[in-house]
Amino acid sequence: MKSGNIGEWSEIYVLFKLLSDKILVPGDENIQKIPNVFYPIIKILRTEKTGNFEYSILDDIVLISGKEEVLRIPIETFKEKAITLLNTVKGTKESGKGYENEEIEEFMHSINCVSIKAGSSVKTDITIVIHDKHTNQQPILGFSIKSQIGEAATLFNASQLSNFTFEVIDTEINDQEINEINSLFIKRGSKLLKDVKKRTKNIFEKNGTLLFKAIEKPIFSNNLILIDSLLPSILAKILVYYYSGKATLTTELINILEVENPLNFDKTNNHEFYRYKIKRFLTDVALGMLPSRVWSGIYDTTGGYLIVKEDGDILCYHLYNKNDFENYLLNNTKLETGGGNKHKFGDLYRKDGKLFFKLNLQIRFTK
């Protein structure tokens, strides 16, 4: 039996649901359907260990072809299995916990669907061929799947690669005070975690200033510079605002940037410099940029995102609707604190006679 969590089983749900719906429905920036717009699905492509398979829609039949074998499954069967799987997923409270589904797994095997989740090396979870009536073409689009069932998904995962190093200036903090700040923890469940926000606030209470010096790993730093040369400095400011308790939502953090204008852009004509640059960053993250790989600007996910809403509806966001996609990312994300112990940030430390402090970037979708 295969075990999967809510997010992983949601990928199988999307396969079943889209084959039964036979269309993709685009969403707006507020995660609502755009009225009277849809894209007919021609086929869904899936790569398994046993080969490549096509799930082609023909009237009320799904043709499943791979190598020499051709299966014919009624659309109604996919609709029934989608409903069964949705009810099971919604009934599972712990989204990080793996669980099994014997009925669904048997059906998966019958349609040559072996694995629950796509590989983690790319961001494309499902590949779909649609009919675009505007161009009369049939583009092949790759999508990343994000589920609103269970815990909100992450857009950008915390890691040591995304640590930002700051020098603490304008204050004298002695060794005893360093130890006191580094002893601030918060209890969450059975875990004792670094209280990075409280530590940051303590630095400011001692009249300290966080001067951005560098991102810990050059690959991530250069990826950001490739997108926009000032992006490392902008994200560093956002981290300081977040960890000092000024705001959590991405939109709120950008509003602070636009008002305070820490990079001294020419705002004479009300250009929204920070909003535009952060949109570019979020879009590149959503469509393939990882802190561990050199970013070329070529999207792994060639279509965009599929959002599984709590009621089971699926909305698509892709580059055909670029503005809606960018605004969706901007309006539905927030910063959060990753594991300070695991990723080695949130401690004051001395090096070469200077005082330093690291903050970490993690971005999660809101619900």
Coordinates of C-alpha atoms in Angstrom, one line a residue:
M1 CA 0.0 0.0 0.0
K2 CA 1.2 3.5 -0.8
S3 CA 1.1 6.2 1.9
G4 CA 0.6 9.9 1.0
N5 CA -0.3 13.1 2.8
I6 CA -3.1 15.5 1.9
G7 CA -0.9 17.4 -0.6
E8 CA 0.2 14.3 -2.3
W9 CA -3.2 12.7 -2.6
S10 CA -4.5 16.0 -3.9
E11 CA -2.3 15.5 -7.0
I12 CA -4.2 12.2 -7.8
Y13 CA -7.5 14.0 -7.0
V14 CA -6.6 16.7 -9.6
L15 CA -6.0 14.0 -12.2
F16 CA -9.4 12.4 -11.6
K17 CA -11.3 15.6 -11.3
L18 CA -9.9 17.2 -14.4
L19 CA -10.6 14.1 -16.5
S20 CA -14.2 14.1 -15.2
D21 CA -14.6 17.9 -15.7
K22 CA -12.9 17.9 -19.1
I23 CA -12.1 21.6 -18.7
L24 CA -9.7 24.0 -17.0
V25 CA -11.3 27.0 -15.3
P26 CA -9.1 30.1 -14.7
G27 CA -9.2 31.9 -11.4
D28 CA -8.8 35.6 -10.5
E29 CA -6.5 37.2 -7.9
N30 CA -9.1 36.5 -5.2
I31 CA -9.3 32.7 -6.0
Q32 CA -12.7 33.0 -7.6
K33 CA -13.7 31.6 -11.0
I34 CA -13.4 34.0 -14.0
P35 CA -17.0 33.9 -15.5
N36 CA -17.5 32.4 -18.9
V37 CA -13.9 31.5 -19.5
F38 CA -12.6 27.9 -19.7
Y39 CA -10.1 25.8 -21.6
P40 CA -11.1 22.3 -23.0
I41 CA -8.7 19.6 -22.0
I42 CA -7.5 17.4 -24.8
K43 CA -5.3 15.1 -22.8
I44 CA -3.3 14.7 -19.6
L45 CA 0.3 13.4 -19.8
R46 CA 1.8 11.4 -17.0
T47 CA 5.2 9.8 -16.6
E48 CA 5.5 6.6 -14.5
K49 CA 8.3 4.2 -13.8
T50 CA 6.6 1.8 -16.2
G51 CA 6.5 4.4 -19.1
N52 CA 4.7 7.4 -20.4
F53 CA 0.9 7.5 -20.5
E54 CA -1.7 9.7 -22.2
Y55 CA -5.1 10.2 -20.7
S56 CA -7.1 11.4 -23.7
I57 CA -10.6 12.7 -23.5
L58 CA -13.0 11.5 -26.2
D59 CA -16.7 12.4 -25.5
D60 CA -17.5 10.4 -22.3
I61 CA -14.6 8.0 -22.5
V62 CA -11.0 8.4 -21.4
L63 CA -8.5 6.6 -23.6
I64 CA -5.3 5.6 -21.7
S65 CA -2.5 4.8 -24.0
G66 CA 1.1 3.7 -23.3
K67 CA 3.2 1.5 -25.4
E68 CA 0.8 -1.0 -27.0
E69 CA -1.9 -1.0 -24.4
V70 CA -5.1 1.1 -24.7
L71 CA -7.7 1.2 -21.9
R72 CA -11.1 2.8 -22.2
I73 CA -12.6 4.1 -18.9
P74 CA -16.0 5.9 -18.7
I75 CA -15.8 9.6 -17.6
E76 CA -18.3 8.8 -14.8
T77 CA -15.8 6.4 -13.2
F78 CA -13.3 9.2 -12.8
K79 CA -16.0 11.4 -11.3
E80 CA -17.0 8.8 -8.8
K81 CA -13.3 8.2 -7.7
A82 CA -12.7 11.9 -7.5
I83 CA -15.6 12.4 -5.1
T84 CA -14.5 9.4 -3.0
L85 CA -10.9 10.7 -2.8
L86 CA -12.0 14.2 -2.0
N87 CA -14.2 13.0 0.9
T88 CA -11.3 11.0 2.2
V89 CA -8.8 13.9 2.0
K90 CA -11.2 16.3 3.6
G91 CA -11.8 13.9 6.5
T92 CA -8.1 13.7 7.2
K93 CA -7.2 16.4 9.7
E94 CA -3.4 16.1 9.8
S95 CA -2.1 17.3 6.5
G96 CA 1.5 16.3 7.1
K97 CA 0.6 12.8 8.1
G98 CA 0.7 10.0 5.5
Y99 CA -2.3 7.7 5.1
E100 CA -3.4 4.9 2.7
N101 CA -6.5 4.5 0.5
E102 CA -6.9 0.9 -0.7
E103 CA -9.9 1.6 -3.1
I104 CA -8.2 4.5 -4.8
E105 CA -4.9 2.7 -5.1
E106 CA -6.5 -0.3 -6.8
F107 CA -8.1 2.1 -9.3
M108 CA -4.8 3.8 -9.8
H109 CA -3.1 0.6 -10.7
S110 CA -5.9 -0.3 -13.1
I111 CA -5.2 2.9 -15.1
N112 CA -1.4 2.6 -15.1
C113 CA -1.1 5.3 -12.4
V114 CA 1.6 4.0 -10.0
S115 CA 3.1 6.9 -8.1
I116 CA 1.2 9.3 -5.9
K117 CA 3.5 12.3 -6.3
A118 CA 5.6 13.8 -9.0
G119 CA 9.3 14.0 -8.4
S120 CA 10.6 16.8 -6.2
S121 CA 13.4 17.9 -8.6
V122 CA 11.0 19.9 -10.7
K123 CA 7.9 22.0 -9.9
T124 CA 5.7 20.5 -12.5
D125 CA 3.1 18.1 -10.9
I126 CA 0.8 17.6 -13.9
T127 CA 1.1 18.2 -17.7
I128 CA -2.0 19.0 -19.6
V129 CA -2.7 19.6 -23.3
I130 CA -5.5 22.2 -23.7
H131 CA -7.4 23.7 -26.7
D132 CA -6.9 27.5 -26.8
K133 CA -9.8 28.8 -28.9
H134 CA -8.1 32.2 -29.1
T135 CA -5.1 30.9 -31.0
N136 CA -6.6 27.6 -32.2
Q137 CA -3.6 25.8 -30.8
Q138 CA -3.1 22.9 -28.4
P139 CA -0.3 24.0 -26.1
I140 CA 1.3 21.6 -23.6
L141 CA 1.2 23.2 -20.2
G142 CA 2.9 22.0 -17.0
F143 CA 1.3 23.0 -13.6
S144 CA 2.3 22.9 -10.0
I145 CA -0.6 21.8 -7.7
K146 CA -1.3 23.6 -4.5
S147 CA -4.1 22.4 -2.2
Q148 CA -6.1 24.5 0.2
I149 CA -7.3 21.4 2.0
G150 CA -5.4 21.0 5.2
E151 CA -2.5 23.3 6.0
A152 CA -1.6 26.0 3.6
A153 CA 1.2 25.0 1.2
T154 CA 4.6 26.7 1.0
L155 CA 5.6 28.8 -2.0
F156 CA 9.3 29.1 -0.9
N157 CA 10.7 26.6 1.6
A158 CA 13.1 27.6 4.3
S159 CA 16.6 26.2 4.2
Q160 CA 20.1 27.2 5.2
L161 CA 20.5 28.4 1.5
S162 CA 18.1 31.3 2.2
N163 CA 19.8 32.7 5.3
F164 CA 20.4 36.5 5.1
T165 CA 23.4 37.7 7.2
F166 CA 23.2 41.1 8.9
E167 CA 25.8 43.0 10.8
V168 CA 24.5 44.5 14.1
I169 CA 25.7 48.1 14.3
D170 CA 24.9 51.3 16.2
T171 CA 25.0 49.5 19.6
E172 CA 27.3 47.8 22.1
I173 CA 26.0 44.5 23.2
N174 CA 28.1 42.6 25.6
D175 CA 28.6 38.8 25.9
Q176 CA 26.1 38.5 28.7
E177 CA 23.4 40.3 26.7
I178 CA 24.2 38.1 23.7
N179 CA 23.6 35.0 25.9
E180 CA 20.4 36.5 27.2
I181 CA 19.1 37.2 23.7
N182 CA 20.2 33.8 22.4
S183 CA 18.3 32.1 25.3
L184 CA 14.9 33.4 24.1
F185 CA 12.8 30.4 23.0
I186 CA 9.1 29.7 22.4
K187 CA 7.3 26.5 23.0
R188 CA 5.1 25.1 20.2
G189 CA 3.5 21.8 21.1
S190 CA 6.3 19.6 22.4
K191 CA 9.0 21.5 20.6
L192 CA 11.2 24.3 22.0
L193 CA 12.0 26.7 19.1
K194 CA 14.1 29.8 18.8
D195 CA 12.0 32.9 19.3
V196 CA 13.6 34.8 16.4
K197 CA 11.0 37.6 16.4
K198 CA 11.6 38.3 20.1
R199 CA 15.4 38.1 19.6
T200 CA 15.1 40.6 16.7
K201 CA 13.0 43.0 18.8
N202 CA 15.5 42.8 21.6
I203 CA 18.3 43.9 19.3
F204 CA 16.2 46.9 18.3
E205 CA 15.3 47.7 21.9
K206 CA 19.1 47.9 22.5
N207 CA 19.2 50.5 19.7
G208 CA 20.8 48.1 17.3
T209 CA 20.5 48.4 13.5
L210 CA 20.6 45.4 11.1
L211 CA 22.8 46.2 8.2
F212 CA 22.4 43.7 5.4
K213 CA 25.7 42.1 4.4
A214 CA 25.1 39.0 2.2
I215 CA 23.0 36.0 1.5
E216 CA 24.6 32.9 2.9
K217 CA 24.9 30.9 -0.4
P218 CA 26.1 32.6 -3.6
I219 CA 23.8 30.6 -5.9
F220 CA 20.6 32.0 -4.3
S221 CA 22.1 35.5 -4.2
N222 CA 23.0 35.4 -7.9
N223 CA 19.6 34.0 -8.8
L224 CA 18.0 37.0 -7.1
I225 CA 20.4 39.4 -8.8
L226 CA 19.5 37.8 -12.2
I227 CA 15.9 38.6 -11.6
D228 CA 16.6 42.1 -10.3
S229 CA 20.0 43.5 -9.1
L230 CA 18.3 45.1 -6.0
L231 CA 16.3 42.1 -5.0
P232 CA 18.6 40.9 -2.3
S233 CA 18.5 44.2 -0.5
I234 CA 14.7 44.5 -0.9
L235 CA 14.1 41.0 0.5
A236 CA 16.5 41.8 3.4
K237 CA 14.4 44.8 4.3
I238 CA 11.2 42.7 4.1
L239 CA 12.8 40.2 6.5
V240 CA 13.7 42.9 9.0
Y241 CA 10.1 44.2 8.8
Y242 CA 8.7 40.7 9.3
Y243 CA 10.9 39.6 12.2
S244 CA 10.5 42.9 14.0
G245 CA 6.8 42.3 14.0
K246 CA 5.6 45.1 11.6
A247 CA 3.7 42.8 9.3
T248 CA 3.3 39.2 8.0
L249 CA 1.3 39.4 4.8
T250 CA 3.3 40.0 1.6
T251 CA 1.0 42.9 0.6
E252 CA 1.4 44.6 4.0
L253 CA 5.1 44.2 3.9
I254 CA 5.3 45.8 0.4
N255 CA 3.0 48.6 1.5
I256 CA 5.6 49.5 4.2
L257 CA 8.4 49.3 1.6
E258 CA 6.5 51.7 -0.7
V259 CA 5.9 54.2 2.1
E260 CA 9.4 54.1 3.7
N261 CA 11.3 53.6 0.4
P262 CA 14.5 52.4 2.0
L263 CA 16.3 52.1 -1.3
N264 CA 15.5 55.7 -2.2
F265 CA 13.8 55.2 -5.5
D266 CA 12.5 58.2 -7.4
K267 CA 8.8 58.2 -6.3
T268 CA 7.9 61.5 -7.9
N269 CA 5.5 59.8 -10.3
N270 CA 4.3 57.1 -7.8
H271 CA 6.1 54.2 -9.5
E272 CA 5.4 51.0 -7.5
F273 CA 9.0 49.8 -7.7
Y274 CA 8.9 47.4 -4.8
R275 CA 5.5 45.8 -5.7
Y276 CA 6.7 45.2 -9.3
K277 CA 10.0 43.6 -8.3
I278 CA 8.5 41.4 -5.6
K279 CA 5.9 40.2 -8.2
R280 CA 8.7 39.1 -10.5
F281 CA 10.4 37.3 -7.6
L282 CA 7.2 35.4 -6.6
T283 CA 6.4 34.5 -10.2
D284 CA 9.9 33.1 -10.8
V285 CA 9.8 31.1 -7.5
A286 CA 6.3 29.8 -8.4
L287 CA 7.5 28.7 -11.9
G288 CA 10.8 27.1 -11.2
M289 CA 13.4 29.2 -9.4
L290 CA 15.1 27.2 -6.5
P291 CA 17.8 28.5 -4.2
S292 CA 19.9 25.4 -4.8
R293 CA 20.1 25.6 -8.6
V294 CA 21.5 28.2 -11.0
W295 CA 18.4 30.0 -12.4
S296 CA 18.4 30.6 -16.1
G297 CA 14.9 32.2 -16.2
I298 CA 13.5 29.1 -18.0
Y299 CA 10.3 27.9 -16.3
D300 CA 10.0 24.3 -15.2
T301 CA 6.3 24.8 -14.8
T302 CA 5.3 26.1 -18.2
G303 CA 1.6 26.7 -17.4
G304 CA 1.3 27.9 -13.8
Y305 CA -0.6 26.7 -10.7
L306 CA -3.6 24.6 -10.1
I307 CA -5.3 25.5 -6.9
V308 CA -7.5 22.8 -5.2
K309 CA -10.1 24.8 -3.1
E310 CA -11.5 23.4 0.1
D311 CA -14.8 22.6 -1.7
G312 CA -12.9 20.5 -4.3
D313 CA -13.1 23.0 -7.1
I314 CA -9.9 23.5 -9.2
L315 CA -8.8 26.8 -10.5
C316 CA -5.9 27.4 -12.9
Y317 CA -3.4 30.3 -13.1
H318 CA -1.0 30.5 -16.0
L319 CA 0.9 32.9 -18.1
Y320 CA -2.1 33.4 -20.4
N321 CA -3.5 35.4 -17.5
K322 CA -0.2 36.9 -16.3
N323 CA -1.7 39.7 -14.3
D324 CA -4.2 37.5 -12.4
F325 CA -1.4 35.0 -11.7
E326 CA 1.0 37.6 -10.3
N327 CA -1.7 39.3 -8.3
Y328 CA -2.8 35.9 -6.9
L329 CA 0.7 35.2 -5.7
L330 CA 1.0 38.7 -4.2
N331 CA -2.4 38.7 -2.5
N332 CA -2.3 35.2 -1.1
T333 CA 1.1 34.8 0.5
K334 CA 2.8 35.6 3.8
L335 CA 6.2 35.3 5.5
E336 CA 6.7 32.8 8.3
T337 CA 9.5 31.6 10.5
G338 CA 11.2 28.3 9.4
G339 CA 13.2 26.0 11.7
G340 CA 15.8 28.2 13.4
N341 CA 17.6 25.2 14.9
K342 CA 17.6 23.2 11.7
H343 CA 18.6 26.1 9.3
K344 CA 21.1 27.8 11.7
F345 CA 19.7 31.3 11.9
G346 CA 18.4 33.5 14.7
D347 CA 21.6 33.5 16.9
L348 CA 23.7 36.6 17.7
Y349 CA 27.4 35.8 17.2
R350 CA 30.8 37.5 17.0
K351 CA 33.2 37.2 14.1
D352 CA 36.4 39.2 13.6
G353 CA 35.3 41.5 16.3
K354 CA 32.0 42.3 14.7
L355 CA 28.5 41.2 15.7
F356 CA 26.2 39.4 13.3
F357 CA 22.7 38.0 13.1
K358 CA 21.0 35.8 10.5
L359 CA 17.4 35.8 9.3
N360 CA 15.7 33.3 7.1
L361 CA 13.2 33.6 4.2
Q362 CA 10.2 31.3 4.0
I363 CA 6.9 32.1 2.2
R364 CA 3.7 30.3 2.7
F365 CA 0.3 30.7 1.0
T366 CA -2.6 32.0 3.1
K367 CA -5.9 30.3 3.4

